[in-house]
Short mmCIF file of C-alpha atoms and ligand atoms in Angstrom, two decimals:
data_model
loop_
_atom_site.label_atom_id
_atom_site.label_comp_id
_atom_site.label_asym_id
_atom_site.label_seq_id
_atom_site.Cartn_x
_atom_site.Cartn_y
_atom_site.Cartn_z
CA UNK A 177 271.41 205.24 129.20
CA UNK A 178 274.55 202.72 130.47
CA UNK A 179 277.52 202.30 128.14
CA UNK A 180 277.01 199.11 126.01
CA UNK A 181 280.44 197.56 125.04
CA UNK A 182 280.23 196.17 121.56
CA UNK A 183 279.90 192.45 121.13
CA UNK A 184 283.42 191.14 119.96
CA UNK A 185 282.43 190.27 116.55
CA UNK A 186 281.34 194.11 115.94
CA UNK A 187 284.88 195.01 117.47
CA UNK A 188 286.36 192.63 115.03
CA UNK A 189 284.56 193.71 112.01
CA UNK A 190 285.97 197.39 113.17
CA UNK A 191 289.60 195.85 112.66
CA UNK A 192 289.34 194.59 109.61
CA UNK A 193 287.88 197.74 108.42
CA UNK A 194 290.66 199.81 109.71
CA UNK A 195 293.44 197.07 108.19
CA UNK A 196 291.32 197.37 104.76
CA UNK A 197 291.94 200.86 104.92
CA UNK A 198 295.65 200.61 105.68
CA UNK A 199 296.41 200.10 109.43
CA UNK A 200 298.19 197.06 110.56
CA UNK A 201 296.79 194.58 113.08
CA UNK A 202 300.04 195.49 115.26
CA UNK A 203 298.53 199.31 114.92
CA UNK A 204 294.71 198.56 115.32
CA UNK A 205 294.44 195.36 117.55
CA UNK A 206 295.61 196.37 120.74
CA UNK A 207 293.10 199.41 121.29
CA UNK A 208 290.47 197.15 120.38
CA UNK A 209 291.37 194.52 122.70
CA UNK A 210 290.94 197.13 125.37
CA UNK A 211 287.48 197.75 124.55
CA UNK A 212 286.88 193.84 125.66
CA UNK A 213 286.81 192.64 128.99
CA UNK A 214 289.81 190.23 129.59
CA UNK A 215 288.35 186.82 128.97
CA UNK A 216 287.58 187.85 125.37
CA UNK A 217 290.44 188.95 124.34
CA UNK A 218 292.22 185.84 122.87
CA UNK A 219 289.14 185.44 120.82
CA UNK A 220 289.49 188.61 119.35
CA UNK A 221 292.86 187.99 118.30
CA UNK A 222 292.16 184.68 116.64
CA UNK A 223 289.37 185.95 115.09
CA UNK A 224 291.12 188.61 113.45
CA UNK A 225 294.12 187.01 112.73
CA UNK A 226 292.23 184.18 111.21
CA UNK A 227 290.07 186.41 108.92
CA UNK A 228 293.16 187.96 107.70
CA UNK A 229 294.50 184.78 106.86
CA UNK A 230 291.67 183.71 105.01
CA UNK A 231 290.43 186.79 103.77
CA UNK A 232 290.52 186.08 100.19
CA UNK A 233 289.30 182.64 100.42
CA UNK A 234 286.46 184.00 102.49
CA UNK A 235 285.61 187.07 100.40
CA UNK A 236 285.82 184.55 97.04
CA UNK A 237 282.87 183.03 99.07
CA UNK A 238 280.98 186.13 100.47
CA UNK A 239 281.25 187.69 97.00
CA UNK A 240 279.53 184.73 95.09
CA UNK A 241 276.64 184.86 97.85
CA UNK A 242 275.99 188.66 97.65
CA UNK A 243 273.63 189.64 94.88
CA UNK A 244 275.49 193.08 94.93
CA UNK A 245 278.39 194.69 97.01
CA UNK A 246 277.31 196.41 100.03
CA UNK A 247 277.29 200.45 99.97
CA UNK A 248 280.51 201.81 101.13
CA UNK A 249 278.97 202.96 104.59
CA UNK A 250 278.00 199.51 105.03
CA UNK A 251 281.14 197.89 104.50
CA UNK A 252 281.96 197.05 108.34
CA UNK A 253 278.62 194.87 107.96
CA UNK A 254 280.84 193.09 104.88
CA UNK A 255 283.78 192.45 107.41
CA UNK A 256 281.00 191.23 109.86
CA UNK A 257 280.02 188.66 107.57
CA UNK A 258 283.51 187.55 107.00
CA UNK A 259 284.31 187.26 110.67
CA UNK A 260 281.12 184.92 110.91
CA UNK A 261 282.36 182.76 107.60
CA UNK A 262 285.66 182.53 109.09
CA UNK A 263 284.07 181.04 112.20
CA UNK A 264 281.80 178.38 110.48
CA UNK A 265 284.69 177.57 108.11
CA UNK A 266 287.99 177.35 110.41
CA UNK A 267 286.91 177.25 113.96
CA UNK A 268 284.91 175.18 116.49
CA UNK A 269 282.33 177.55 117.34
CA UNK A 270 278.56 176.45 117.30
CA UNK A 271 276.94 177.22 114.15
CA UNK A 272 273.57 178.88 115.79
CA UNK A 273 275.79 181.11 118.05
CA UNK A 274 277.80 182.34 115.34
CA UNK A 275 274.64 183.16 113.38
CA UNK A 276 272.56 184.67 116.11
CA UNK A 277 275.37 186.85 117.88
CA UNK A 278 276.58 187.99 114.32
CA UNK A 279 272.82 189.32 113.69
CA UNK A 280 273.16 190.88 117.16
CA UNK A 281 276.62 192.38 116.15
CA UNK A 282 275.05 193.69 113.08
CA UNK A 283 272.67 195.66 115.28
CA UNK A 284 275.00 196.77 117.74
CA UNK A 285 277.09 198.21 114.75
CA UNK A 286 273.78 200.21 113.94
CA UNK A 287 272.67 198.41 110.78
CA UNK A 288 269.59 197.05 111.81
CA UNK A 289 268.36 197.35 108.03
CA UNK A 290 271.16 194.71 107.42
CA UNK A 291 270.55 192.01 110.00
CA UNK A 292 267.97 190.15 107.25
CA UNK A 293 270.73 189.95 104.82
CA UNK A 294 272.98 188.83 107.23
CA UNK A 295 270.92 186.10 108.57
CA UNK A 296 270.29 184.93 105.24
CA UNK A 297 273.84 184.77 103.91
CA UNK A 298 275.23 182.93 106.91
CA UNK A 299 272.20 180.47 106.71
CA UNK A 300 272.88 179.47 103.23
CA UNK A 301 276.39 179.34 104.06
CA UNK A 302 275.62 176.99 106.69
CA UNK A 303 273.37 175.09 104.58
CA UNK A 304 275.26 174.61 101.23
CA UNK A 305 278.71 174.72 103.10
CA UNK A 306 281.83 176.05 101.63
CA UNK A 307 282.31 176.41 97.72
CA UNK A 308 284.78 175.15 95.41
CA UNK A 309 287.57 177.99 95.43
CA UNK A 310 287.06 179.77 91.86
CA UNK A 311 290.64 180.54 91.44
CA UNK A 312 293.91 179.76 92.88
CA UNK A 313 293.30 183.47 94.93
CA UNK A 314 290.77 181.97 96.62
CA UNK A 315 292.08 178.52 96.75
CA UNK A 316 295.42 180.08 98.35
CA UNK A 317 293.87 182.61 100.10
CA UNK A 318 296.02 185.38 98.79
CA UNK A 319 295.78 188.18 96.79
CA UNK A 320 295.70 187.88 92.79
CA UNK A 321 299.24 189.85 92.24
CA UNK A 322 300.75 187.92 94.94
CA UNK A 323 300.03 184.44 93.55
CA UNK A 324 301.14 185.74 90.10
CA UNK A 325 304.30 186.90 91.34
CA UNK A 326 305.19 183.91 93.32
CA UNK A 327 304.11 181.60 90.33
CA UNK A 328 306.22 183.77 88.47
CA UNK A 329 309.48 183.87 90.69
CA UNK A 330 309.21 180.47 92.38
CA UNK A 331 307.77 178.05 89.56
CA UNK A 332 308.86 175.32 91.52
CA UNK A 333 307.80 176.19 94.84
CA UNK A 334 305.00 178.94 94.50
CA UNK A 335 302.11 176.62 95.95
CA UNK A 336 304.63 175.37 98.80
CA UNK A 337 305.16 179.13 99.74
CA UNK A 338 301.58 179.82 99.75
CA UNK A 339 300.72 177.03 101.56
CA UNK A 340 303.47 177.69 104.35
CA UNK A 341 301.93 181.27 104.44
CA UNK A 342 298.47 179.77 105.76
CA UNK A 343 299.97 177.81 108.46
CA UNK A 344 300.67 179.15 111.84
CA UNK A 345 304.23 179.70 112.72
CA UNK A 346 305.91 178.17 115.63
CA UNK A 347 307.15 180.06 118.76
CA UNK A 348 311.00 180.14 118.52
CA UNK A 349 313.43 181.59 120.98
CA UNK A 350 317.14 182.83 121.00
CA UNK A 351 318.85 181.88 124.23
CA UNK A 352 320.99 184.59 125.73
CA UNK A 353 324.28 183.41 125.15
CA UNK A 354 325.21 185.83 127.57
CA UNK A 355 323.24 183.83 130.61
CA UNK A 356 322.71 180.25 129.46
CA UNK A 357 324.01 177.62 127.06
CA UNK A 358 321.11 176.20 125.01
CA UNK A 359 321.08 173.09 126.80
CA UNK A 360 320.90 175.21 130.04
CA UNK A 361 317.76 176.53 128.95
CA UNK A 362 316.37 173.36 127.12
CA UNK A 363 316.72 172.10 130.70
CA UNK A 364 315.09 175.00 132.35
CA UNK A 365 311.87 174.67 129.97
CA UNK A 366 311.88 170.79 130.47
CA UNK A 367 311.83 171.48 134.46
CA UNK A 368 308.82 174.14 133.60
CA UNK A 369 306.93 171.33 131.51
CA UNK A 370 307.44 173.25 128.17
CA UNK A 371 308.11 170.86 125.34
CA UNK A 372 311.17 172.46 122.82
CA UNK A 373 313.51 171.31 120.78
CA UNK A 374 317.08 173.11 119.68
CA UNK A 375 316.66 174.53 115.91
CA UNK A 376 318.58 173.01 113.19
CA UNK A 377 320.45 175.91 111.97
CA UNK A 378 320.23 178.58 114.31
CA UNK A 379 322.92 178.10 117.43
CA UNK A 380 321.32 179.70 119.98
CA UNK A 381 317.40 178.58 118.67
CA UNK A 382 314.96 176.66 120.46
CA UNK A 383 311.40 176.11 119.07
CA UNK A 384 308.94 175.21 121.23
CA UNK A 385 306.04 172.38 120.39
CA UNK A 386 303.41 174.88 121.39
CA UNK A 387 303.29 178.43 121.96
CA UNK A 388 302.95 179.42 125.57
CA UNK A 389 302.37 183.23 127.22
CA UNK A 390 306.02 184.72 127.15
CA UNK A 391 305.34 184.84 131.25
CA UNK A 392 305.81 181.26 131.21
CA UNK A 393 309.46 180.93 129.97
CA UNK A 394 312.03 180.95 132.60
CA UNK A 395 314.21 183.93 133.04
CA UNK A 396 312.39 185.53 130.70
CA UNK A 397 311.93 188.89 132.67
CA UNK A 398 315.54 188.80 133.62
CA UNK A 399 316.76 188.42 130.10
CA UNK A 400 317.10 185.01 129.44
CA UNK A 401 315.62 184.38 126.36
CA UNK A 402 313.99 186.41 123.54
CA UNK A 403 311.28 185.71 121.09
CA UNK A 404 312.68 185.45 117.69
CA UNK A 405 312.50 183.52 114.44
CA UNK A 406 315.32 181.12 113.59
CA UNK A 407 315.85 182.67 110.09
CA UNK A 408 316.25 186.10 111.91
CA UNK A 409 318.87 184.75 114.27
CA UNK A 410 321.13 183.42 111.42
CA UNK A 411 322.18 187.12 111.01
CA UNK A 412 324.65 186.76 113.58
CA UNK A 413 326.77 184.28 112.30
CA UNK A 414 326.88 185.99 108.73
CA UNK A 415 328.37 189.17 110.62
CA UNK A 416 331.30 187.26 112.04
CA UNK A 417 331.54 189.53 115.07
CA UNK A 418 334.93 190.06 116.81
CA UNK A 419 335.85 191.53 120.16
CA UNK A 420 336.42 195.52 119.94
CA UNK A 421 334.71 195.97 116.56
CA UNK A 422 332.39 198.86 115.50
CA UNK A 423 329.09 197.58 114.62
CA UNK A 424 326.09 199.45 112.79
CA UNK A 425 322.39 198.11 113.01
CA UNK A 426 321.07 200.58 110.30
CA UNK A 427 317.23 199.52 110.49
CA UNK A 428 317.20 198.23 113.85
CA UNK A 429 313.35 198.51 115.75
CA UNK A 430 312.63 196.61 117.23
CA UNK A 431 315.66 195.15 117.82
CA UNK A 432 315.63 191.58 117.56
CA UNK A 433 318.63 191.46 115.67
CA UNK A 434 320.58 194.43 117.54
CA UNK A 435 320.05 192.34 120.75
CA UNK A 436 321.41 189.07 118.87
CA UNK A 437 324.45 190.93 117.95
CA UNK A 438 325.17 192.08 121.69
CA UNK A 439 324.40 188.50 123.02
CA UNK A 440 326.82 186.95 120.11
CA UNK A 441 329.80 188.90 121.05
CA UNK A 442 329.97 190.30 124.37
CA UNK A 443 333.08 192.32 124.03
CA UNK A 444 332.01 194.83 120.94
CA UNK A 445 333.72 198.24 120.98
CA UNK A 446 330.40 199.79 120.29
CA UNK A 447 327.06 198.98 118.89
CA UNK A 448 325.13 201.86 117.18
CA UNK A 449 321.07 200.95 116.27
CA UNK A 450 319.50 203.60 114.32
CA UNK A 451 315.77 203.34 113.12
CA UNK A 452 313.68 205.99 111.17
CA UNK A 453 310.26 205.65 113.39
CA UNK A 454 309.91 207.37 116.37
CA UNK A 455 307.43 205.15 117.13
CA UNK A 456 309.31 202.02 116.97
CA UNK A 457 312.51 203.10 118.21
CA UNK A 458 311.38 202.68 122.13
CA UNK A 459 311.02 199.00 121.37
CA UNK A 460 314.54 198.56 120.95
CA UNK A 461 315.41 200.30 124.23
CA UNK A 462 312.81 198.02 126.07
CA UNK A 463 314.29 194.93 124.66
CA UNK A 464 317.72 196.23 125.55
CA UNK A 465 316.73 197.19 129.18
CA UNK A 466 315.15 193.43 129.54
CA UNK A 467 318.31 191.73 128.46
CA UNK A 468 320.62 194.30 130.47
CA UNK A 469 322.14 195.18 127.20
CA UNK A 470 323.75 198.32 125.79
CA UNK A 471 323.45 200.09 122.73
CA UNK A 472 323.51 203.64 120.82
CA UNK A 473 320.39 204.44 119.71
CA UNK A 474 319.34 207.11 117.31
CA UNK A 475 316.41 207.98 115.37
CA UNK A 476 317.32 209.29 111.97
CA UNK A 477 316.91 208.25 108.32
CA UNK A 478 320.09 205.97 107.86
CA UNK A 479 320.56 206.78 104.33
CA UNK A 480 320.74 210.71 105.34
CA UNK A 481 324.39 209.78 106.44
CA UNK A 482 325.40 213.53 107.18
CA UNK A 483 322.13 213.84 109.37
CA UNK A 484 323.27 211.10 112.34
CA UNK A 485 327.12 209.69 111.35
CA UNK A 486 330.12 210.89 113.41
CA UNK A 487 332.87 210.25 110.62
CA UNK A 488 333.89 207.14 112.02
CA UNK A 489 333.62 203.74 109.76
CA UNK A 490 332.18 200.55 110.99
CA UNK A 491 333.72 197.21 111.16
CA UNK A 492 330.18 195.84 110.59
CA UNK A 493 326.98 196.92 109.25
CA UNK A 494 323.73 195.07 109.44
CA UNK A 495 321.27 196.43 106.70
CA UNK A 496 317.98 194.69 107.82
CA UNK A 497 315.85 197.02 105.03
CA UNK A 498 312.19 197.84 104.91
CA UNK A 499 310.75 195.35 102.41
CA UNK A 500 307.41 193.81 101.52
CA UNK A 501 307.94 191.42 104.30
CA UNK A 502 306.47 188.36 102.05
CA UNK A 503 308.39 186.10 104.21
CA UNK A 504 306.60 186.37 107.18
CA UNK A 505 302.94 186.12 106.27
CA UNK A 506 302.09 183.26 108.64
CA UNK A 507 303.21 185.79 111.06
CA UNK A 508 301.22 188.86 109.58
CA UNK A 509 298.79 187.85 107.66
CA UNK A 510 297.53 191.43 107.63
CA UNK A 511 300.30 192.07 104.72
CA UNK A 512 297.83 190.06 102.18
CA UNK A 513 295.49 192.88 102.70
CA UNK A 514 298.42 195.86 103.43
CA UNK A 515 300.78 195.06 100.63
CA UNK A 516 300.40 196.40 97.08
CA UNK A 517 302.07 195.36 93.88
CA UNK A 518 303.16 198.83 93.34
CA UNK A 519 304.50 198.67 96.75
CA UNK A 520 308.06 196.98 95.38
CA UNK A 521 309.33 199.18 93.06
CA UNK A 522 309.73 201.97 95.12
CA UNK A 523 310.94 199.46 98.31
CA UNK A 524 313.40 198.36 95.89
CA UNK A 525 314.76 201.82 95.36
CA UNK A 526 314.90 202.63 99.03
CA UNK A 527 316.63 199.20 99.71
CA UNK A 528 319.62 199.97 97.10
CA UNK A 529 319.91 203.97 98.38
CA UNK A 530 320.25 202.52 101.85
CA UNK A 531 322.50 199.58 100.63
CA UNK A 532 324.86 202.62 98.69
CA UNK A 533 324.72 204.88 101.85
CA UNK A 534 325.78 202.09 103.95
CA UNK A 535 328.70 200.78 101.90
CA UNK A 536 329.66 204.77 101.81
CA UNK A 537 330.30 204.27 105.64
CA UNK A 538 331.73 200.66 106.17
CA UNK A 539 335.74 200.61 106.86
CA UNK A 540 337.83 198.96 104.25
CA UNK A 541 338.15 195.63 105.48
CA UNK A 542 334.73 195.59 106.52
CA UNK A 543 331.55 193.35 106.21
CA UNK A 544 328.07 194.29 105.31
CA UNK A 545 325.09 191.88 105.74
CA UNK A 546 322.09 192.72 103.39
CA UNK A 547 318.96 191.07 104.81
CA UNK A 548 315.08 190.94 104.19
CA UNK A 549 312.39 189.27 105.15
CA UNK A 550 311.33 188.75 101.67
CA UNK A 551 310.70 185.98 99.09
CA UNK A 552 310.53 188.46 95.90
CA UNK A 553 313.88 188.36 93.94
CA UNK A 554 313.12 192.24 93.43
CA UNK A 555 314.31 193.01 96.55
CA UNK A 556 316.58 190.28 97.43
CA UNK A 557 318.71 188.84 94.68
CA UNK A 558 318.39 191.78 92.19
CA UNK A 559 319.35 194.48 94.67
CA UNK A 560 322.61 192.80 95.33
CA UNK A 561 323.23 192.58 91.52
CA UNK A 562 322.32 195.99 90.82
CA UNK A 563 324.82 196.93 93.40
CA UNK A 564 327.57 194.98 92.40
CA UNK A 565 326.98 196.21 88.95
CA UNK A 566 327.96 200.11 90.33
CA UNK A 567 330.25 198.93 92.84
CA UNK A 568 332.76 196.70 91.18
CA UNK A 569 335.41 196.68 93.94
CA UNK A 570 332.35 195.35 96.47
CA UNK A 571 333.35 191.69 97.02
CA UNK A 572 330.60 189.04 97.41
CA UNK A 573 331.26 186.95 99.99
CA UNK A 574 329.88 183.12 99.45
CA UNK A 575 327.79 181.81 102.29
CA UNK A 576 328.70 178.66 103.08
CA UNK A 577 325.68 177.47 104.73
CA UNK A 578 323.10 174.33 105.11
CA UNK A 579 319.96 176.65 105.25
CA UNK A 580 318.27 178.30 102.23
CA UNK A 581 319.34 178.11 98.18
CA UNK A 582 322.08 179.85 96.87
CA UNK A 583 321.29 182.69 94.68
CA UNK A 584 324.59 183.63 93.30
CA UNK A 585 324.31 186.74 95.41
CA UNK A 586 323.15 185.29 98.80
CA UNK A 587 321.02 182.65 100.30
CA UNK A 588 316.94 182.73 100.09
CA UNK A 589 315.28 180.84 102.83
CA UNK A 590 311.60 180.03 101.95
CA UNK A 591 309.04 180.23 104.68
CA UNK A 592 309.34 176.25 106.12
CA UNK A 593 305.80 175.52 108.05
CA UNK A 594 308.05 173.60 110.43
CA UNK A 595 310.51 175.74 111.22
CA UNK A 596 311.75 178.94 109.81
CA UNK A 597 310.36 182.22 108.00
CA UNK A 598 311.30 183.31 104.83
CA UNK A 599 314.26 185.54 104.62
CA UNK A 600 317.00 186.85 102.51
CA UNK A 601 320.87 187.18 103.14
CA UNK A 602 323.96 188.13 101.30
CA UNK A 603 327.04 189.21 102.65
CA UNK A 604 329.35 191.91 101.19
CA UNK A 605 333.17 193.00 102.07
CA UNK A 606 334.85 195.94 101.32
CA UNK A 607 338.49 195.49 100.00
CA UNK A 608 341.43 196.69 102.01
CA UNK A 609 342.68 199.99 100.83
C1 SAM B 30 312.71 194.88 108.91
S1 SAM B 30 312.36 196.19 110.17
C2 SAM B 30 313.98 195.76 110.93
C3 SAM B 30 313.49 194.64 112.31
C4 SAM B 30 315.10 194.50 113.09
N1 SAM B 30 316.18 194.58 112.25
C5 SAM B 30 314.58 193.47 114.07
O1 SAM B 30 315.16 192.70 114.18
O2 SAM B 30 314.05 193.76 115.02
C6 SAM B 30 312.95 197.55 108.97
C7 SAM B 30 313.19 198.58 110.05
O3 SAM B 30 313.55 199.77 109.07
C8 SAM B 30 313.12 200.99 109.59
N2 SAM B 30 313.51 201.77 108.15
C9 SAM B 30 312.80 202.02 107.38
N3 SAM B 30 313.35 202.93 106.43
C10 SAM B 30 314.51 203.36 107.17
C11 SAM B 30 315.67 204.27 107.41
N4 SAM B 30 315.62 204.94 105.73
N5 SAM B 30 316.15 204.32 107.89
C12 SAM B 30 316.41 204.02 109.05
N6 SAM B 30 315.37 202.92 109.29
C13 SAM B 30 314.35 203.01 108.42
C14 SAM B 30 311.74 200.70 109.80
O4 SAM B 30 311.10 201.80 110.65
C15 SAM B 30 311.52 199.48 110.38
O5 SAM B 30 311.33 199.14 111.92
#
């Protein structure tokens, strides 16, 4: 029998099942996209991101509509129905197409015994419309623990954070300052018919009115600009880079900030970029190559200094630690499904360990910038507090900026629906001997 490719809704259901089982969209979407003809790929991507974004809302509805949960081996059909509900509630797709094609996808997934159930649930959903969300987890479409933690951490901002997380992030560029001024690049964009504005806080940032494929960006392949959120770009101003310095980017992949560092100061002595992930490190080299920049790359656990360090201390260290990524949920909505409350304490301990290790290889008079894309103080403010308690000679540098909020140890940016992601920065200096 000829090979029948799966309908894209069935592929989407398999992707969501993989996310529920712990894989990120970045991991499981590319192979899924390859199963489909090119014209269906954008739709698959939109459905997978959208269903993750609204997962907890849709799940709330689906659970109300199902008399009992499906058996574990049929779980993929649960995800298939979430995909269909996403399309009914959040897309322009014609209802009859969603209903008919979802039933067909159910058959293609080899679950013919569930087509009646799928049909019944979706017909009722269409007839009755979306139910009132039963709780804040459904209303804001986030896991219960995240809603509660945000409410506790940000009593005045939690709803705004949850709302911002559900919006699509803008596409923001970092102009390669070694090649173009921001004004020059804005002109190139205008000539290419791409509407854009300078970012408010990052000196080389440009925010596009609408996302475009990178191939449409002027000089992209030749290193004229990179895609990077405005908050992430702020690291270079905080590092206060000067010619001749030896700089370490301790958690570097995929290299957005390594490249920003090299573009911000063309005459650094050396930039060393470390990442422990063999899978992610090559992405740093790809970015460096496209931008025609040079750094020394090392695959290592940065905290295990003896395994990689040559003994020469660093003038500047950027420590962009692994974190909950709760500041970038709008770009990675699968975080809502992947992250567990129990992840935060182990992450905080890794973060403090990395900070202690990096401090030991910072030159007297040198500067360390601690960064996360988290909005939880446990990974931000409190790490710096804990560190300062044990390192009383470490000097906290106040960040004099018009972005974010002052947390006494650093500055916290919350995700802004109109501009930057959620981020935290703290700046520490080691006194001269
Ligand atoms: C937030 S991401 C870094 C993003 C990067 N700085 C950028 O701007 O493109 C954190 C990175 O830390 C890496 N990582 C986690 N633990 C590490 C460790 N102990 N040593 C070095 N890298 C680590 C992860 O593989 C991941 O690539």
